[in-house]
Short mmCIF file of C-alpha atoms in Angstrom, two decimals:
data_model
loop_
_atom_site.label_atom_id
_atom_site.label_comp_id
_atom_site.label_asym_id
_atom_site.label_seq_id
_atom_site.Cartn_x
_atom_site.Cartn_y
_atom_site.Cartn_z
CA UNK A 16 29.37 38.78 49.62
CA UNK A 17 26.04 39.31 51.40
CA UNK A 18 24.89 42.51 53.07
CA UNK A 19 21.55 43.35 54.66
CA UNK A 20 20.81 46.97 55.58
CA UNK A 21 17.84 47.61 57.87
CA UNK A 22 15.77 44.94 56.19
CA UNK A 23 12.16 44.51 57.27
CA UNK A 24 9.63 42.00 56.02
CA UNK A 25 6.03 41.82 57.21
CA UNK A 26 3.59 39.16 56.01
CA UNK A 27 -0.01 40.19 55.42
CA UNK A 28 0.59 43.45 57.22
CA UNK A 29 0.85 41.93 60.69
CA UNK A 30 3.24 38.99 61.03
CA UNK A 31 6.68 40.48 61.47
CA UNK A 32 9.20 38.11 59.90
CA UNK A 33 12.19 40.40 59.97
CA UNK A 34 12.59 43.78 61.61
CA UNK A 35 15.38 46.24 60.81
CA UNK A 36 17.89 43.46 60.30
CA UNK A 37 21.44 44.47 59.37
CA UNK A 38 24.15 41.94 58.79
CA UNK A 39 27.21 41.45 56.63
CA UNK A 40 28.60 38.10 55.56
CA UNK A 41 31.98 37.91 53.87
CA UNK A 42 33.16 35.64 51.11
CA UNK A 43 33.90 32.14 52.30
CA UNK A 44 32.21 32.54 55.69
CA UNK A 45 30.12 29.83 57.29
CA UNK A 46 27.14 31.27 59.17
CA UNK A 47 24.52 29.52 61.30
CA UNK A 48 21.13 31.18 61.59
CA UNK A 49 19.53 30.07 64.85
CA UNK A 50 16.37 30.90 66.72
CA UNK A 51 12.96 29.41 67.52
CA UNK A 52 10.38 28.62 64.82
CA UNK A 53 8.88 31.80 63.42
CA UNK A 54 11.90 33.90 64.35
CA UNK A 55 12.58 34.77 60.68
CA UNK A 56 15.35 32.32 59.72
CA UNK A 57 13.57 31.04 56.64
CA UNK A 58 12.57 34.55 55.59
CA UNK A 59 16.22 35.59 55.89
CA UNK A 60 17.20 32.82 53.48
CA UNK A 61 14.30 33.36 51.10
CA UNK A 62 15.17 37.04 50.84
CA UNK A 63 18.74 36.20 49.77
CA UNK A 64 17.39 34.01 46.98
CA UNK A 65 14.81 36.64 46.05
CA UNK A 66 11.94 34.32 46.65
CA UNK A 67 10.76 37.22 48.78
CA UNK A 68 11.27 40.95 48.34
CA UNK A 69 11.93 43.10 51.43
CA UNK A 70 9.35 45.67 52.47
CA UNK A 71 12.07 47.99 53.69
CA UNK A 72 15.84 48.11 53.51
CA UNK A 73 18.36 46.86 50.99
CA UNK A 74 19.95 43.50 50.34
CA UNK A 75 23.22 43.18 48.45
CA UNK A 76 24.39 39.87 47.07
CA UNK A 77 27.79 39.85 45.33
CA UNK A 78 27.68 43.64 45.23
CA UNK A 79 24.26 43.91 43.57
CA UNK A 80 21.16 45.37 45.20
CA UNK A 81 18.81 42.48 44.58
CA UNK A 82 15.72 44.48 45.51
CA UNK A 83 16.39 46.54 42.38
CA UNK A 84 16.85 43.46 40.22
CA UNK A 85 14.55 43.07 37.20
CA UNK A 86 12.51 39.91 37.53
CA UNK A 87 14.02 38.51 34.34
CA UNK A 88 17.46 38.75 35.93
CA UNK A 89 16.49 36.72 39.00
CA UNK A 90 17.33 33.37 37.33
CA UNK A 91 20.88 34.62 36.74
CA UNK A 92 21.17 35.61 40.41
CA UNK A 93 20.04 32.13 41.40
CA UNK A 94 22.70 30.49 39.24
CA UNK A 95 25.18 31.88 41.76
CA UNK A 96 23.26 30.50 44.71
CA UNK A 97 22.87 26.86 45.65
CA UNK A 98 19.89 25.98 47.79
CA UNK A 99 19.19 22.91 49.93
CA UNK A 100 16.11 22.05 51.96
CA UNK A 101 14.93 19.98 54.87
CA UNK A 102 12.76 17.92 52.48
CA UNK A 103 15.40 17.60 49.70
CA UNK A 104 12.98 18.45 46.83
CA UNK A 105 14.33 15.74 44.55
CA UNK A 106 12.39 14.66 41.45
CA UNK A 107 11.08 11.18 42.24
CA UNK A 108 10.92 9.98 38.63
CA UNK A 109 14.53 10.81 37.84
CA UNK A 110 17.63 8.90 38.89
CA UNK A 111 20.31 10.43 41.10
CA UNK A 112 22.42 11.34 38.08
CA UNK A 113 19.41 12.72 36.20
CA UNK A 114 18.41 14.87 39.17
CA UNK A 115 21.83 16.49 39.22
CA UNK A 116 22.06 16.72 35.42
CA UNK A 117 18.64 18.40 35.32
CA UNK A 118 20.01 21.39 37.23
CA UNK A 119 22.66 21.90 34.57
CA UNK A 120 20.44 21.18 31.56
CA UNK A 121 17.76 23.70 32.48
CA UNK A 122 20.27 26.52 32.67
CA UNK A 123 21.46 25.59 29.21
CA UNK A 124 24.85 24.02 29.99
CA UNK A 125 26.23 22.09 27.02
CA UNK A 126 26.04 18.32 27.05
CA UNK A 127 29.75 17.68 27.47
CA UNK A 128 29.77 19.84 30.62
CA UNK A 129 26.85 17.84 32.01
CA UNK A 130 28.60 14.58 31.17
CA UNK A 131 31.77 15.47 33.03
CA UNK A 132 30.40 17.51 35.92
CA UNK A 133 27.71 15.11 37.11
CA UNK A 134 29.99 12.12 37.85
CA UNK A 135 32.56 14.46 39.40
CA UNK A 136 30.13 16.02 41.85
CA UNK A 137 28.58 12.63 42.72
CA UNK A 138 32.08 11.41 43.49
CA UNK A 139 32.54 14.41 45.78
CA UNK A 140 29.37 13.66 47.76
CA UNK A 141 30.16 9.93 47.84
CA UNK A 142 27.31 8.64 45.69
CA UNK A 143 29.16 7.37 42.61
CA UNK A 144 27.82 3.85 43.18
CA UNK A 145 24.20 5.01 43.38
CA UNK A 146 23.96 7.34 40.43
CA UNK A 147 21.39 5.18 38.65
CA UNK A 148 19.15 4.70 41.68
CA UNK A 149 15.89 6.53 42.15
CA UNK A 150 15.59 8.86 45.17
CA UNK A 151 13.16 6.54 47.00
CA UNK A 152 15.78 3.80 46.91
CA UNK A 153 18.13 5.96 48.99
CA UNK A 154 18.32 6.74 52.71
CA UNK A 155 17.50 10.24 53.94
CA UNK A 156 21.16 11.14 54.29
CA UNK A 157 21.90 9.95 50.78
CA UNK A 158 19.00 11.94 49.41
CA UNK A 159 20.33 15.05 51.10
CA UNK A 160 23.70 14.38 49.51
CA UNK A 161 22.03 14.27 46.12
CA UNK A 162 20.38 17.59 46.81
CA UNK A 163 23.72 19.06 47.89
CA UNK A 164 25.28 17.73 44.70
CA UNK A 165 22.53 19.38 42.70
CA UNK A 166 22.99 22.68 44.53
CA UNK A 167 26.77 22.65 44.16
CA UNK A 168 27.26 21.19 40.68
CA UNK A 169 27.13 24.67 39.18
CA UNK A 170 29.86 25.85 41.62
CA UNK A 171 27.80 28.66 43.15
CA UNK A 172 29.33 31.47 45.19
CA UNK A 173 26.81 30.99 47.95
CA UNK A 174 25.11 27.93 49.40
CA UNK A 175 21.87 28.47 51.32
CA UNK A 176 20.63 25.65 53.54
CA UNK A 177 17.27 25.70 55.27
CA UNK A 178 17.41 23.11 58.08
CA UNK A 179 19.28 20.58 55.95
CA UNK A 180 19.59 18.12 58.85
CA UNK A 181 16.05 18.58 60.13
CA UNK A 182 14.92 15.18 58.89
CA UNK A 183 18.10 13.27 59.64
CA UNK A 184 19.42 11.36 62.63
CA UNK A 185 22.48 12.79 64.47
CA UNK A 186 25.03 10.42 62.93
CA UNK A 187 23.83 11.12 59.39
CA UNK A 188 23.73 14.84 60.17
CA UNK A 189 27.41 14.78 61.03
CA UNK A 190 28.17 13.35 57.59
CA UNK A 191 26.14 16.08 55.91
CA UNK A 192 27.91 18.77 57.98
CA UNK A 193 31.29 17.37 56.96
CA UNK A 194 30.23 17.70 53.37
CA UNK A 195 29.03 21.30 53.83
CA UNK A 196 32.27 22.12 55.65
CA UNK A 197 34.23 20.73 52.73
CA UNK A 198 32.24 22.82 50.29
CA UNK A 199 32.80 25.86 52.49
CA UNK A 200 36.53 25.30 52.36
CA UNK A 201 36.45 25.60 48.56
CA UNK A 202 35.58 29.29 49.15
CA UNK A 203 31.79 28.97 48.96
CA UNK A 204 29.87 31.12 51.42
CA UNK A 205 27.45 28.95 53.42
CA UNK A 206 24.39 30.28 55.24
CA UNK A 207 22.53 27.61 57.17
CA UNK A 208 19.35 27.93 59.21
CA UNK A 209 19.19 25.25 61.88
CA UNK A 210 17.66 24.03 65.13
CA UNK A 211 20.41 21.54 65.72
CA UNK A 212 22.18 22.56 68.91
CA UNK A 213 24.72 19.75 68.70
CA UNK A 214 25.92 20.75 65.25
CA UNK A 215 26.26 24.43 66.09
CA UNK A 216 28.10 23.73 69.32
CA UNK A 217 30.52 21.31 67.71
CA UNK A 218 31.38 23.35 64.63
CA UNK A 219 31.96 26.66 66.41
CA UNK A 220 31.28 28.95 63.48
CA UNK A 221 29.71 32.37 63.31
CA UNK A 222 26.19 32.33 64.80
CA UNK A 223 23.45 34.86 64.04
CA UNK A 224 20.49 34.49 66.39
CA UNK A 225 17.05 35.76 65.48
CA UNK A 226 14.15 36.33 67.83
CA UNK A 227 10.80 37.50 66.45
CA UNK A 228 12.49 38.97 63.41
CA UNK A 229 15.20 40.83 65.29
CA UNK A 230 18.90 39.91 65.22
CA UNK A 231 19.68 39.53 68.91
CA UNK A 232 23.15 38.05 68.67
CA UNK A 233 25.93 37.90 66.12
CA UNK A 234 28.89 35.98 67.44
CA UNK A 235 32.03 34.66 65.79
CA UNK A 236 32.86 31.05 66.73
CA UNK A 237 29.61 30.97 68.66
CA UNK A 238 27.41 28.36 70.27
CA UNK A 239 23.68 27.66 69.98
CA UNK A 240 22.69 29.63 73.06
CA UNK B 11 19.60 31.98 24.68
CA UNK B 12 20.70 28.40 24.83
CA UNK B 13 17.32 26.79 24.25
CA UNK B 14 17.65 23.36 22.78
CA UNK B 15 15.06 22.30 20.26
CA UNK B 16 15.30 18.64 21.16
CA UNK B 17 14.67 19.57 24.79
CA UNK B 18 11.47 21.44 23.87
CA UNK B 19 10.24 18.61 21.64
CA UNK B 20 10.96 15.97 24.28
CA UNK B 21 9.26 17.91 27.07
CA UNK B 22 6.26 18.78 24.93
CA UNK B 23 5.95 15.19 23.74
CA UNK B 24 5.89 13.83 27.25
CA UNK B 25 3.38 16.49 28.34
CA UNK B 26 1.04 15.52 25.52
CA UNK B 27 1.40 11.81 26.19
CA UNK B 28 0.67 12.32 29.86
CA UNK B 29 -2.49 14.25 29.05
CA UNK B 30 -3.67 12.48 25.93
CA UNK B 31 -7.45 12.50 26.51
CA UNK B 32 -7.62 16.18 27.29
CA UNK B 33 -5.40 16.90 24.32
CA UNK B 34 -7.74 14.99 22.01
CA UNK B 35 -10.78 16.84 23.38
CA UNK B 36 -9.01 20.14 22.80
CA UNK B 37 -7.90 19.29 19.29
CA UNK B 38 -11.40 18.13 18.29
CA UNK B 39 -12.97 21.31 19.65
CA UNK B 40 -10.47 23.49 17.82
CA UNK B 41 -11.10 21.47 14.65
CA UNK B 42 -14.87 21.84 14.78
CA UNK B 43 -14.69 25.53 15.60
CA UNK B 44 -12.26 26.27 12.79
CA UNK B 45 -14.14 24.08 10.29
CA UNK B 46 -17.34 26.03 11.00
CA UNK B 47 -15.45 29.27 10.70
CA UNK B 48 -13.96 28.20 7.38
CA UNK B 49 -17.32 27.06 6.03
CA UNK B 50 -18.86 30.39 6.94
CA UNK B 51 -16.09 32.23 5.11
CA UNK B 52 -16.37 30.03 2.03
CA UNK B 53 -20.16 30.31 1.86
CA UNK B 54 -19.75 34.05 1.96
CA UNK B 55 -17.14 33.84 -0.80
CA UNK B 56 -19.46 31.65 -2.86
CA UNK B 57 -22.31 34.11 -2.46
CA UNK B 58 -20.00 36.93 -3.45
CA UNK B 59 -19.14 35.00 -6.60
CA UNK B 60 -22.78 34.29 -7.33
CA UNK B 61 -23.81 37.88 -6.82
CA UNK B 62 -20.87 39.49 -8.58
CA UNK B 63 -22.97 40.44 -11.61
CA UNK B 64 -25.38 42.35 -9.41
CA UNK B 65 -22.85 44.87 -8.24
CA UNK B 66 -23.02 48.57 -9.06
CA UNK B 67 -26.77 49.01 -8.72
CA UNK B 68 -27.65 46.49 -11.42
CA UNK B 69 -31.18 45.36 -10.65
CA UNK B 70 -32.03 43.15 -13.61
CA UNK B 71 -30.35 41.39 -16.50
CA UNK B 72 -31.87 40.85 -19.93
CA UNK B 73 -30.38 37.61 -21.29
CA UNK B 74 -30.59 37.27 -25.07
CA UNK B 75 -30.73 33.98 -26.90
CA UNK B 76 -27.35 32.57 -27.80
CA UNK B 77 -28.31 32.66 -31.47
CA UNK B 78 -30.06 36.05 -31.46
CA UNK B 79 -29.24 38.32 -34.43
CA UNK B 80 -27.50 41.65 -34.35
CA UNK B 81 -30.73 43.37 -35.36
CA UNK B 82 -32.51 41.88 -32.35
CA UNK B 83 -29.68 43.00 -30.06
CA UNK B 84 -29.82 46.49 -31.51
CA UNK B 85 -33.58 46.68 -31.07
CA UNK B 86 -33.40 45.72 -27.40
CA UNK B 87 -30.47 48.08 -26.84
CA UNK B 88 -32.42 50.95 -28.39
CA UNK B 89 -35.54 50.31 -26.38
CA UNK B 90 -33.47 50.14 -23.17
CA UNK B 91 -31.71 53.39 -24.04
CA UNK B 92 -34.95 55.14 -24.78
CA UNK B 93 -36.67 54.21 -21.51
CA UNK B 94 -36.56 57.22 -19.17
CA UNK B 95 -36.82 54.88 -16.14
CA UNK B 96 -33.42 53.42 -16.94
CA UNK B 97 -30.31 55.22 -15.74
CA UNK B 98 -27.67 53.10 -17.39
CA UNK B 99 -27.20 49.93 -19.36
CA UNK B 100 -24.08 47.79 -19.71
CA UNK B 101 -23.90 45.39 -22.65
CA UNK B 102 -22.08 42.10 -22.10
CA UNK B 103 -21.27 40.44 -25.39
CA UNK B 104 -20.29 36.78 -25.65
CA UNK B 105 -16.66 37.52 -24.98
CA UNK B 106 -17.41 39.59 -21.89
CA UNK B 107 -19.77 36.87 -20.69
CA UNK B 108 -17.02 34.33 -21.22
CA UNK B 109 -14.50 36.37 -19.22
CA UNK B 110 -16.96 36.61 -16.37
CA UNK B 111 -17.73 32.92 -16.69
CA UNK B 112 -14.04 32.03 -16.47
CA UNK B 113 -13.72 34.05 -13.29
CA UNK B 114 -16.72 32.44 -11.67
CA UNK B 115 -15.61 28.92 -12.55
CA UNK B 116 -11.88 29.33 -12.18
CA UNK B 117 -11.93 26.56 -9.57
CA UNK B 118 -13.58 24.04 -11.88
CA UNK B 119 -11.43 23.42 -14.97
CA UNK B 120 -13.65 20.55 -16.03
CA UNK B 121 -16.52 23.02 -16.49
CA UNK B 122 -14.33 25.57 -18.24
CA UNK B 123 -13.23 23.00 -20.80
CA UNK B 124 -16.71 22.19 -21.98
CA UNK B 125 -17.88 25.76 -22.50
CA UNK B 126 -16.71 28.26 -25.13
CA UNK B 127 -17.64 31.89 -25.68
CA UNK B 128 -20.09 30.76 -28.37
CA UNK B 129 -22.18 28.86 -25.83
CA UNK B 130 -22.84 31.88 -23.66
CA UNK B 131 -25.71 34.29 -24.08
CA UNK B 132 -25.04 38.02 -24.48
CA UNK B 133 -26.83 40.15 -21.94
CA UNK B 134 -27.77 43.70 -20.92
CA UNK B 135 -27.11 44.66 -17.30
CA UNK B 136 -29.60 47.34 -16.38
CA UNK B 137 -29.41 50.01 -13.69
CA UNK B 138 -32.88 51.53 -13.21
CA UNK B 139 -33.56 54.99 -11.78
CA UNK B 140 -36.10 53.69 -9.31
CA UNK B 141 -34.88 50.65 -7.36
CA UNK B 142 -38.18 49.98 -5.64
CA UNK B 143 -38.93 46.26 -5.99
CA UNK B 144 -42.32 46.66 -7.67
CA UNK B 145 -41.06 49.30 -10.10
CA UNK B 146 -38.11 47.14 -11.08
CA UNK B 147 -40.38 44.15 -11.52
CA UNK B 148 -42.74 46.09 -13.79
CA UNK B 149 -39.90 47.60 -15.80
CA UNK B 150 -38.16 44.26 -16.24
CA UNK B 151 -41.27 42.52 -17.45
CA UNK B 152 -41.59 45.00 -20.36
CA UNK B 153 -38.56 43.43 -22.05
CA UNK B 154 -39.52 39.80 -21.62
CA UNK B 155 -41.52 39.66 -24.82
CA UNK B 156 -39.04 41.41 -27.11
CA UNK B 157 -37.77 39.25 -29.96
CA UNK B 158 -34.50 37.44 -29.22
CA UNK B 159 -34.84 37.74 -25.44
CA UNK B 160 -34.34 34.45 -23.63
CA UNK B 161 -35.24 35.58 -20.15
CA UNK B 162 -35.17 38.57 -17.83
CA UNK B 163 -33.72 37.88 -14.42
CA UNK B 164 -34.12 40.45 -11.71
CA UNK B 165 -32.20 40.72 -8.49
CA UNK B 166 -35.32 40.57 -6.36
CA UNK B 167 -36.22 37.07 -7.30
CA UNK B 168 -32.98 35.34 -6.77
CA UNK B 169 -30.03 37.14 -5.39
CA UNK B 170 -31.61 39.17 -2.65
CA UNK B 171 -33.08 35.99 -1.19
CA UNK B 172 -29.80 34.15 -1.42
CA UNK B 173 -27.98 37.04 0.13
CA UNK B 174 -30.41 37.24 3.00
CA UNK B 175 -30.29 33.51 3.52
CA UNK B 176 -26.53 33.33 3.36
CA UNK B 177 -26.13 36.32 5.63
CA UNK B 178 -28.30 34.58 8.16
CA UNK B 179 -26.43 31.30 7.78
CA UNK B 180 -22.97 32.76 7.84
CA UNK B 181 -23.76 34.98 10.79
CA UNK B 182 -25.17 32.07 12.73
CA UNK B 183 -22.26 29.83 11.82
CA UNK B 184 -19.73 32.54 12.62
CA UNK B 185 -21.31 33.05 16.01
CA UNK B 186 -21.14 29.33 16.73
CA UNK B 187 -17.55 29.25 15.50
CA UNK B 188 -16.53 32.11 17.77
CA UNK B 189 -18.23 30.47 20.75
CA UNK B 190 -16.46 27.19 20.00
CA UNK B 191 -13.14 28.96 19.57
CA UNK B 192 -13.60 30.51 22.98
CA UNK B 193 -14.37 27.09 24.41
CA UNK B 194 -11.29 25.73 22.66
CA UNK B 195 -9.00 28.36 24.12
CA UNK B 196 -10.40 27.68 27.60
CA UNK B 197 -9.75 23.97 27.03
CA UNK B 198 -6.19 24.71 25.95
CA UNK B 199 -5.78 26.92 28.99
CA UNK B 200 -6.98 24.06 31.17
CA UNK B 201 -4.83 21.42 29.50
CA UNK B 202 -1.74 23.54 30.00
CA UNK B 203 -2.70 24.24 33.58
CA UNK B 204 -2.97 20.51 34.24
CA UNK B 205 0.30 19.82 32.48
CA UNK B 206 1.94 22.43 34.66
CA UNK B 207 0.35 21.04 37.80
CA UNK B 208 1.64 17.59 36.93
CA UNK B 209 5.13 19.05 36.68
CA UNK B 210 5.00 21.52 39.54
CA UNK B 211 7.93 19.88 41.32
CA UNK B 212 10.10 20.10 38.27
CA UNK B 213 9.09 23.71 37.72
CA UNK B 214 9.95 24.52 41.33
CA UNK B 215 13.40 22.98 40.96
CA UNK B 216 13.94 24.72 37.63
CA UNK B 217 13.17 28.06 39.23
CA UNK B 218 15.48 27.34 42.15
CA UNK B 219 18.48 26.45 40.07
CA UNK B 220 18.02 29.50 37.86
CA UNK B 221 16.29 28.34 34.68
CA UNK B 222 15.02 31.39 32.83
CA UNK B 223 11.30 32.04 32.66
CA UNK B 224 11.26 31.48 28.92
CA UNK B 225 13.04 28.19 29.30
CA UNK B 226 10.26 27.04 31.62
CA UNK B 227 7.47 28.54 29.52
CA UNK B 228 8.36 27.51 26.01
CA UNK B 229 7.58 23.77 26.19
CA UNK B 230 4.11 24.55 27.55
CA UNK B 231 3.41 27.21 24.97
CA UNK B 232 4.66 24.87 22.28
CA UNK B 233 2.19 22.29 23.54
CA UNK B 234 -0.65 24.80 23.11
CA UNK B 235 0.60 25.73 19.67
CA UNK B 236 0.65 22.07 18.63
CA UNK B 237 -2.90 21.55 19.83
CA UNK B 238 -4.10 24.59 17.91
CA UNK B 239 -2.28 23.54 14.75
CA UNK B 240 -3.48 19.93 14.92
CA UNK B 241 -7.04 21.20 15.24
CA UNK B 242 -6.55 23.57 12.33
CA UNK B 243 -5.12 20.80 10.18
CA UNK B 244 -8.13 18.59 10.89
CA UNK B 245 -10.43 21.51 10.04
CA UNK B 246 -8.62 22.17 6.76
CA UNK B 247 -8.85 18.50 5.82
CA UNK B 248 -12.56 18.53 6.57
CA UNK B 249 -13.11 21.62 4.46
CA UNK B 250 -11.32 20.14 1.46
CA UNK B 251 -13.46 17.01 1.69
CA UNK B 252 -16.67 19.02 2.03
CA UNK B 253 -15.72 21.31 -0.83
CA UNK B 254 -15.01 18.34 -3.07
CA UNK B 255 -18.38 16.78 -2.27
CA UNK B 256 -20.15 20.08 -2.87
CA UNK B 257 -18.43 20.60 -6.19
CA UNK B 258 -19.27 17.11 -7.42
CA UNK B 259 -22.91 17.41 -6.44
CA UNK B 260 -23.47 20.93 -7.72
CA UNK B 261 -20.94 21.79 -10.37
CA UNK B 262 -22.28 19.76 -13.27
CA UNK B 263 -20.71 20.38 -16.72
CA UNK B 264 -23.90 21.58 -18.40
CA UNK B 265 -25.21 24.08 -15.92
CA UNK B 266 -25.35 27.80 -16.14
CA UNK B 267 -27.49 27.98 -13.11
CA UNK B 268 -26.98 30.36 -10.32
CA UNK B 269 -26.06 27.71 -7.78
CA UNK B 270 -23.14 26.68 -9.95
CA UNK B 271 -21.45 29.94 -9.28
CA UNK B 272 -21.58 29.20 -5.55
CA UNK B 273 -18.64 26.91 -6.18
CA UNK B 274 -15.53 28.63 -4.86
CA UNK B 275 -12.14 28.66 -6.49
CA UNK B 276 -9.28 26.58 -5.16
CA UNK B 277 -7.36 29.75 -4.30
CA UNK B 278 -10.19 30.74 -1.98
CA UNK B 279 -10.05 27.37 -0.25
CA UNK B 280 -6.30 27.64 0.14
CA UNK B 281 -6.52 31.19 1.43
CA UNK B 282 -9.16 30.16 3.94
CA UNK B 283 -7.07 27.15 4.99
CA UNK B 284 -4.10 29.39 5.61
CA UNK B 285 -6.25 31.72 7.69
CA UNK B 286 -7.52 28.75 9.72
CA UNK B 287 -3.96 27.59 10.43
CA UNK B 288 -3.04 31.07 11.61
CA UNK B 289 -6.09 31.29 13.87
CA UNK B 290 -5.43 27.80 15.24
CA UNK B 291 -1.84 28.72 16.03
CA UNK B 292 -2.93 31.98 17.68
CA UNK B 293 -5.64 30.37 19.80
CA UNK B 294 -3.21 27.68 20.94
CA UNK B 295 -0.40 30.04 21.75
CA UNK B 296 -2.53 32.66 23.46
CA UNK B 297 -4.47 30.09 25.51
CA UNK B 298 -1.29 28.48 26.75
CA UNK B 299 0.53 31.77 27.26
CA UNK B 300 -2.26 32.99 29.53
CA UNK B 301 -2.17 29.72 31.47
CA UNK B 302 1.61 29.86 31.79
CA UNK B 303 1.69 33.43 33.02
CA UNK B 304 -1.19 32.81 35.44
CA UNK B 305 0.21 29.68 37.02
CA UNK B 306 3.94 29.97 36.67
CA UNK B 307 4.23 33.00 38.93
CA UNK B 308 7.80 33.64 37.95
#
């Protein structure tokens, strides 16, 4: 599903974000990216979404070399990739349902699809009762659920998560992880960058550790350290 | 591509509402610029109409009296033909004068109705060998006293001055119009930039979930197009009002004065209006397209 071959990325010619990284992630895998701040976790994720282009090496997503991708094709790549963030990135002036519907409308999905998919996905994340609330009327955990619903409503092949529990308390984080686990079990590949030792140690999934841009550990059913 | 028209209209509408003051400023600037541009074009057209009879090297016209006899016409024709200083003479009888008159006043049916071929003076259009102003003046004056001649009008006295004046005016106005159009496109650029800044979060999400670049761009470019077209429409309205006023003041029913022929035909006004709409649309679209490609970074 995802393959990196000797990928290097250097910012402004001096900050090494990723150095000769090679890694293969199969369909349906759940992978934690761990490492200290500045170790290249976010760059790893941004490269998969083609928010960044590698300086060296090749990246394959679903069999396609995305470094070779024409820029007009990038949106179609991203339709196969869901993306969630530490800070949720919800639109404050839209309701929960509108936030999720927006993701479908702007990629041109017909209205009847929007009408049926939005309630279904909100049911899945447990927010059916709050679909007409605005984001600032929700708790942090609920907001992250909305953002997961938005990322997953299009049934992407891959879900990228950049510190999705970074702003949440441990109990809420567990709920979010349950949700991601459930999504993973539908066959969606999940790549999650995190600092959360507790989560990694409890879930016992594959762990890829980065240190100053170098992959120093790649362990199945691993722990944080 | 699955681009929904109602989506574009809704997005553009809310952009414009959010930014109403800047939109008004932009539309007014576009309107003034295009109105000036249109006026310059129409003045030029009017001058072309007024100077049409001076084309082809014709330097003076001998107008005969309306009731002059054939013998008088023949005498003047002979003396023109026999002058070695004259290269060529074209005789305009009443019918030819009427055809020309109809062309010049095609935009003013009320004038056309009151004049028939019988009311118009026949004339000789003269091309002299030497076009030096003094020589032409001297030559022209020789025919003033001939029997049946109403007046001799030479290009120097009237047309050349009008042409110079109108060239100056239309050049100055065109320059101002171009400067204002530039200002207008910068304003459009800025309005779109602000609209995009106001929606940067939405744009970010749209990019993340895989909206195509055109899907993101089109509402903003449509906004620029609307601003350009609204400005052009205001300019066209202004030009029609001005033209009407000008025609009422100048185009009296009993005039065969030069300034009458400055009145332009309706077709010219329509053609100019169409041109203004096209320019307005272009300025709007280009201004917003530049803004979108600069700040979208897709």
